[in-house]
């Protein structure tokens, strides 16, 4: 058990809908990272938050947004969903702003139908 | 810019034999290098990292990796494979003077046959 908790584990929704994925980092970790894993794109970094502030942005679509709350949990919001958004979404956390060892959650499998 | 390549989509090895999973990287400066493992329906688990020092890094579950600066490689090795080692392995690299975020390879599926 990595100590990173993601909910829900599975999500099935229709195209055009909006969903929210939730992540609780390991106790004491200030950084949260969101990744998307799909067969064709591999593991893609989406966005990082450190102590409530956005620190780094990767290949995140404008339809996607995230935030980190004062209790350090994070949410990833995906809107106007398309079939191609179906993927495994991982949250990871680390102590520092620098990612030298990250701990991953078990992921949320999103299926858009 | 930073990038990493895992040239093999799949590696097959018999149980008890040594295994190698290959990784090459490209960075502008000096690299931080990582290996992660992903078991089915699980998140990635950290195996080991190279930041500085000894070129041979030892990690979890008996795995080790050798940093070779001249060949820009960081191959993952284990002297004797177990069936339970079968999983997806990811190499990642971060430029020490660059981005805080590592770039991951596409992964190599390791299959250990009994």
Tab-separated table of C-alpha atoms in Angstrom:
chain	number	residue	atom	x	y	z
A	1	UNK	CA	0.000	0.000	0.000
A	2	UNK	CA	1.568	3.269	-1.171
A	3	UNK	CA	-0.480	5.449	1.158
A	4	UNK	CA	-2.001	7.356	-1.772
A	5	UNK	CA	-5.760	6.932	-2.034
A	6	UNK	CA	-7.745	7.490	-5.189
A	7	UNK	CA	-11.504	7.398	-5.582
A	8	UNK	CA	-13.412	6.096	-7.330
A	9	UNK	CA	-11.594	3.030	-8.646
A	10	UNK	CA	-13.847	2.736	-11.670
A	11	UNK	CA	-16.033	5.252	-13.465
A	12	UNK	CA	-18.246	4.766	-16.484
A	13	UNK	CA	-19.840	7.836	-17.995
A	14	UNK	CA	-21.241	9.115	-21.257
A	15	UNK	CA	-19.666	11.456	-23.772
A	16	UNK	CA	-20.183	15.112	-22.973
A	17	UNK	CA	-20.377	14.518	-19.243
A	18	UNK	CA	-18.180	15.868	-16.455
A	19	UNK	CA	-16.464	13.823	-13.748
A	20	UNK	CA	-14.283	14.494	-10.726
A	21	UNK	CA	-11.475	12.232	-9.615
A	22	UNK	CA	-10.187	12.528	-6.084
A	23	UNK	CA	-6.767	11.893	-4.592
A	24	UNK	CA	-5.505	11.878	-1.015
A	25	UNK	CA	-1.694	11.976	-0.883
A	26	UNK	CA	0.519	10.166	1.580
A	27	UNK	CA	0.606	11.744	4.991
A	28	UNK	CA	3.205	14.521	4.951
A	29	UNK	CA	3.533	14.739	1.167
A	30	UNK	CA	3.043	18.237	-0.200
A	31	UNK	CA	3.263	17.485	-3.920
A	32	UNK	CA	0.511	15.849	-5.932
A	33	UNK	CA	0.892	14.787	-9.550
A	34	UNK	CA	-1.740	13.620	-12.003
A	35	UNK	CA	-0.940	11.222	-14.829
A	36	UNK	CA	-2.963	9.684	-17.635
A	37	UNK	CA	-2.099	6.184	-18.810
A	38	UNK	CA	-3.440	4.858	-22.086
A	39	UNK	CA	-2.290	2.115	-24.425
A	40	UNK	CA	-1.417	4.450	-27.276
A	41	UNK	CA	0.089	7.364	-25.302
A	42	UNK	CA	1.779	5.565	-22.446
A	43	UNK	CA	2.107	7.424	-19.135
A	44	UNK	CA	1.535	11.130	-19.661
A	45	UNK	CA	2.114	13.777	-17.000
A	46	UNK	CA	-0.834	16.129	-16.674
A	47	UNK	CA	-0.224	18.544	-13.811
A	48	UNK	CA	1.534	19.024	-10.460
A	49	UNK	CA	0.443	20.883	-7.361
A	50	UNK	CA	2.717	21.719	-4.475
A	51	UNK	CA	1.250	22.881	-1.183
A	52	UNK	CA	-1.870	24.200	-2.866
A	53	UNK	CA	-0.253	25.918	-5.828
A	54	UNK	CA	0.133	24.749	-9.392
A	55	UNK	CA	3.834	24.044	-10.025
A	56	UNK	CA	4.086	22.286	-13.361
A	57	UNK	CA	1.845	21.618	-16.304
A	58	UNK	CA	2.176	18.838	-18.821
A	59	UNK	CA	-0.063	17.610	-21.576
A	60	UNK	CA	-3.299	18.600	-19.899
A	61	UNK	CA	-6.237	19.473	-22.116
A	62	UNK	CA	-8.161	22.703	-21.583
A	63	UNK	CA	-11.241	20.578	-20.789
A	64	UNK	CA	-9.353	19.232	-17.777
A	65	UNK	CA	-8.580	21.126	-14.588
A	66	UNK	CA	-7.274	20.316	-11.156
A	67	UNK	CA	-6.846	21.849	-7.768
A	68	UNK	CA	-5.252	21.055	-4.439
A	69	UNK	CA	-7.122	21.934	-1.295
A	70	UNK	CA	-5.789	23.215	2.069
A	71	UNK	CA	-5.884	19.666	3.476
A	72	UNK	CA	-3.641	18.716	0.496
A	73	UNK	CA	-6.086	16.391	-1.203
A	74	UNK	CA	-6.500	17.016	-4.893
A	75	UNK	CA	-9.238	16.724	-7.464
A	76	UNK	CA	-8.978	16.327	-11.216
A	77	UNK	CA	-11.996	17.561	-13.136
A	78	UNK	CA	-12.628	16.235	-16.616
A	79	UNK	CA	-15.378	17.887	-18.662
A	80	UNK	CA	-16.990	17.525	-22.088
A	81	UNK	CA	-15.729	13.961	-22.053
A	82	UNK	CA	-14.834	12.233	-25.295
A	83	UNK	CA	-14.315	8.556	-26.065
A	84	UNK	CA	-10.600	9.200	-26.284
A	85	UNK	CA	-10.490	10.302	-22.661
A	86	UNK	CA	-10.998	6.703	-21.595
A	87	UNK	CA	-7.855	5.825	-19.678
A	88	UNK	CA	-6.350	5.055	-16.310
A	89	UNK	CA	-5.757	8.210	-14.289
A	90	UNK	CA	-3.092	8.074	-11.602
A	91	UNK	CA	-2.357	10.376	-8.770
A	92	UNK	CA	1.093	10.351	-7.198
A	93	UNK	CA	2.580	12.241	-4.301
A	94	UNK	CA	6.009	13.161	-3.009
A	95	UNK	CA	7.372	15.063	-0.055
A	96	UNK	CA	9.145	17.791	-1.952
A	97	UNK	CA	8.477	19.983	-4.943
A	98	UNK	CA	11.072	17.979	-6.836
A	99	UNK	CA	9.982	14.542	-7.953
A	100	UNK	CA	12.808	12.258	-6.841
A	101	UNK	CA	10.594	9.454	-5.590
A	102	UNK	CA	6.878	9.445	-6.106
A	103	UNK	CA	4.245	7.185	-4.603
A	104	UNK	CA	1.388	6.249	-6.870
A	105	UNK	CA	-2.220	5.487	-6.089
A	106	UNK	CA	-4.007	2.529	-7.648
A	107	UNK	CA	-5.637	4.720	-10.236
A	108	UNK	CA	-9.120	5.503	-11.470
A	109	UNK	CA	-10.175	3.664	-14.596
A	110	UNK	CA	-12.384	5.989	-16.610
A	111	UNK	CA	-14.511	4.577	-19.387
A	112	UNK	CA	-16.388	6.999	-21.609
A	113	UNK	CA	-19.184	5.402	-23.616
B	1	UNK	CA	14.718	18.547	-23.313
B	2	UNK	CA	14.630	15.137	-21.698
B	3	UNK	CA	13.556	11.832	-23.146
B	4	UNK	CA	13.806	8.146	-22.388
B	5	UNK	CA	13.566	5.082	-24.589
B	6	UNK	CA	12.759	1.505	-23.696
B	7	UNK	CA	13.604	-0.322	-26.899
B	8	UNK	CA	11.819	-3.563	-26.035
B	9	UNK	CA	8.044	-3.772	-25.667
B	10	UNK	CA	8.394	-7.213	-24.126
B	11	UNK	CA	11.134	-9.283	-22.531
B	12	UNK	CA	10.759	-13.000	-21.979
B	13	UNK	CA	12.973	-14.914	-19.587
B	14	UNK	CA	12.879	-18.290	-17.877
B	15	UNK	CA	12.581	-18.450	-14.111
B	16	UNK	CA	15.997	-18.614	-12.480
B	17	UNK	CA	17.755	-16.946	-15.391
B	18	UNK	CA	19.193	-13.430	-15.223
B	19	UNK	CA	17.067	-10.660	-16.652
B	20	UNK	CA	17.827	-7.285	-18.207
B	21	UNK	CA	15.356	-4.573	-19.116
B	22	UNK	CA	16.941	-1.860	-21.228
B	23	UNK	CA	16.643	1.905	-20.917
B	24	UNK	CA	18.452	4.737	-22.665
B	25	UNK	CA	17.988	8.405	-21.971
B	26	UNK	CA	18.709	11.866	-23.273
B	27	UNK	CA	19.092	15.006	-21.154
B	28	UNK	CA	20.840	18.332	-21.580
B	29	UNK	CA	22.593	18.201	-18.219
B	30	UNK	CA	23.013	15.443	-15.668
B	31	UNK	CA	20.264	12.893	-15.130
B	32	UNK	CA	18.191	11.626	-12.298
B	33	UNK	CA	17.104	8.127	-13.335
B	34	UNK	CA	14.335	5.935	-11.968
B	35	UNK	CA	12.779	2.526	-12.381
B	36	UNK	CA	9.180	1.805	-11.466
B	37	UNK	CA	7.183	-1.429	-11.678
B	38	UNK	CA	3.472	-1.781	-12.341
B	39	UNK	CA	1.614	-4.972	-11.501
B	40	UNK	CA	-1.782	-5.639	-13.138
B	41	UNK	CA	-4.516	-3.301	-11.918
B	42	UNK	CA	-2.088	-1.479	-9.626
B	43	UNK	CA	-0.304	1.839	-9.562
B	44	UNK	CA	3.394	2.223	-10.218
B	45	UNK	CA	5.766	1.248	-7.452
B	46	UNK	CA	9.183	2.812	-7.030
B	47	UNK	CA	12.053	0.320	-7.464
B	48	UNK	CA	15.237	2.358	-7.423
B	49	UNK	CA	16.870	5.608	-8.477
B	50	UNK	CA	20.232	7.009	-9.496
B	51	UNK	CA	21.097	10.532	-8.515
B	52	UNK	CA	24.832	10.516	-8.001
B	53	UNK	CA	27.611	8.283	-6.722
B	54	UNK	CA	28.085	4.587	-7.391
B	55	UNK	CA	27.049	3.585	-10.900
B	56	UNK	CA	25.476	0.368	-9.621
B	57	UNK	CA	22.266	1.069	-7.754
B	58	UNK	CA	20.505	-1.555	-5.681
B	59	UNK	CA	16.760	-1.441	-5.197
B	60	UNK	CA	13.752	-3.366	-4.014
B	61	UNK	CA	13.008	-7.064	-4.621
B	62	UNK	CA	16.616	-7.867	-5.603
B	63	UNK	CA	16.685	-5.525	-8.598
B	64	UNK	CA	19.662	-3.384	-9.486
B	65	UNK	CA	20.468	-0.958	-12.276
B	66	UNK	CA	23.705	0.197	-13.810
B	67	UNK	CA	24.219	3.805	-14.833
B	68	UNK	CA	26.465	4.149	-17.870
B	69	UNK	CA	27.102	7.786	-18.736
B	70	UNK	CA	29.040	7.141	-21.940
B	71	UNK	CA	26.260	4.960	-23.323
B	72	UNK	CA	23.485	7.076	-21.725
B	73	UNK	CA	21.912	3.898	-20.412
B	74	UNK	CA	20.332	2.737	-17.182
B	75	UNK	CA	19.508	-0.947	-17.629
B	76	UNK	CA	17.550	-2.807	-14.971
B	77	UNK	CA	18.917	-6.196	-13.942
B	78	UNK	CA	18.243	-9.097	-11.643
B	79	UNK	CA	20.506	-12.152	-11.263
B	80	UNK	CA	17.699	-14.700	-10.966
B	81	UNK	CA	14.171	-14.003	-12.237
B	82	UNK	CA	11.018	-15.080	-10.433
B	83	UNK	CA	7.613	-15.700	-11.985
B	84	UNK	CA	6.302	-13.040	-9.607
B	85	UNK	CA	8.576	-10.472	-11.294
B	86	UNK	CA	6.268	-10.547	-14.319
B	87	UNK	CA	4.974	-6.994	-14.636
B	88	UNK	CA	5.310	-3.765	-16.602
B	89	UNK	CA	8.539	-1.873	-15.963
B	90	UNK	CA	8.987	1.856	-16.531
B	91	UNK	CA	12.211	3.798	-16.786
B	92	UNK	CA	12.073	7.546	-16.127
B	93	UNK	CA	14.552	10.402	-16.404
B	94	UNK	CA	14.724	13.950	-15.121
B	95	UNK	CA	17.311	16.562	-15.991
B	96	UNK	CA	18.855	17.770	-12.718
B	97	UNK	CA	19.020	21.331	-14.017
B	98	UNK	CA	15.709	21.200	-15.793
B	99	UNK	CA	12.158	20.132	-15.132
B	100	UNK	CA	11.094	18.832	-11.728
B	101	UNK	CA	8.967	16.260	-13.523
B	102	UNK	CA	10.419	12.994	-14.835
B	103	UNK	CA	9.613	11.756	-18.301
B	104	UNK	CA	8.551	8.119	-18.388
B	105	UNK	CA	9.321	5.553	-21.032
B	106	UNK	CA	6.530	3.587	-22.666
B	107	UNK	CA	7.201	0.583	-20.494
B	108	UNK	CA	8.540	-2.930	-21.022
B	109	UNK	CA	6.436	-5.958	-20.250
B	110	UNK	CA	8.530	-8.572	-18.471
B	111	UNK	CA	7.252	-12.127	-18.686
B	112	UNK	CA	8.996	-14.758	-16.589
B	113	UNK	CA	8.163	-18.300	-17.625
B	114	UNK	CA	8.123	-21.132	-15.065
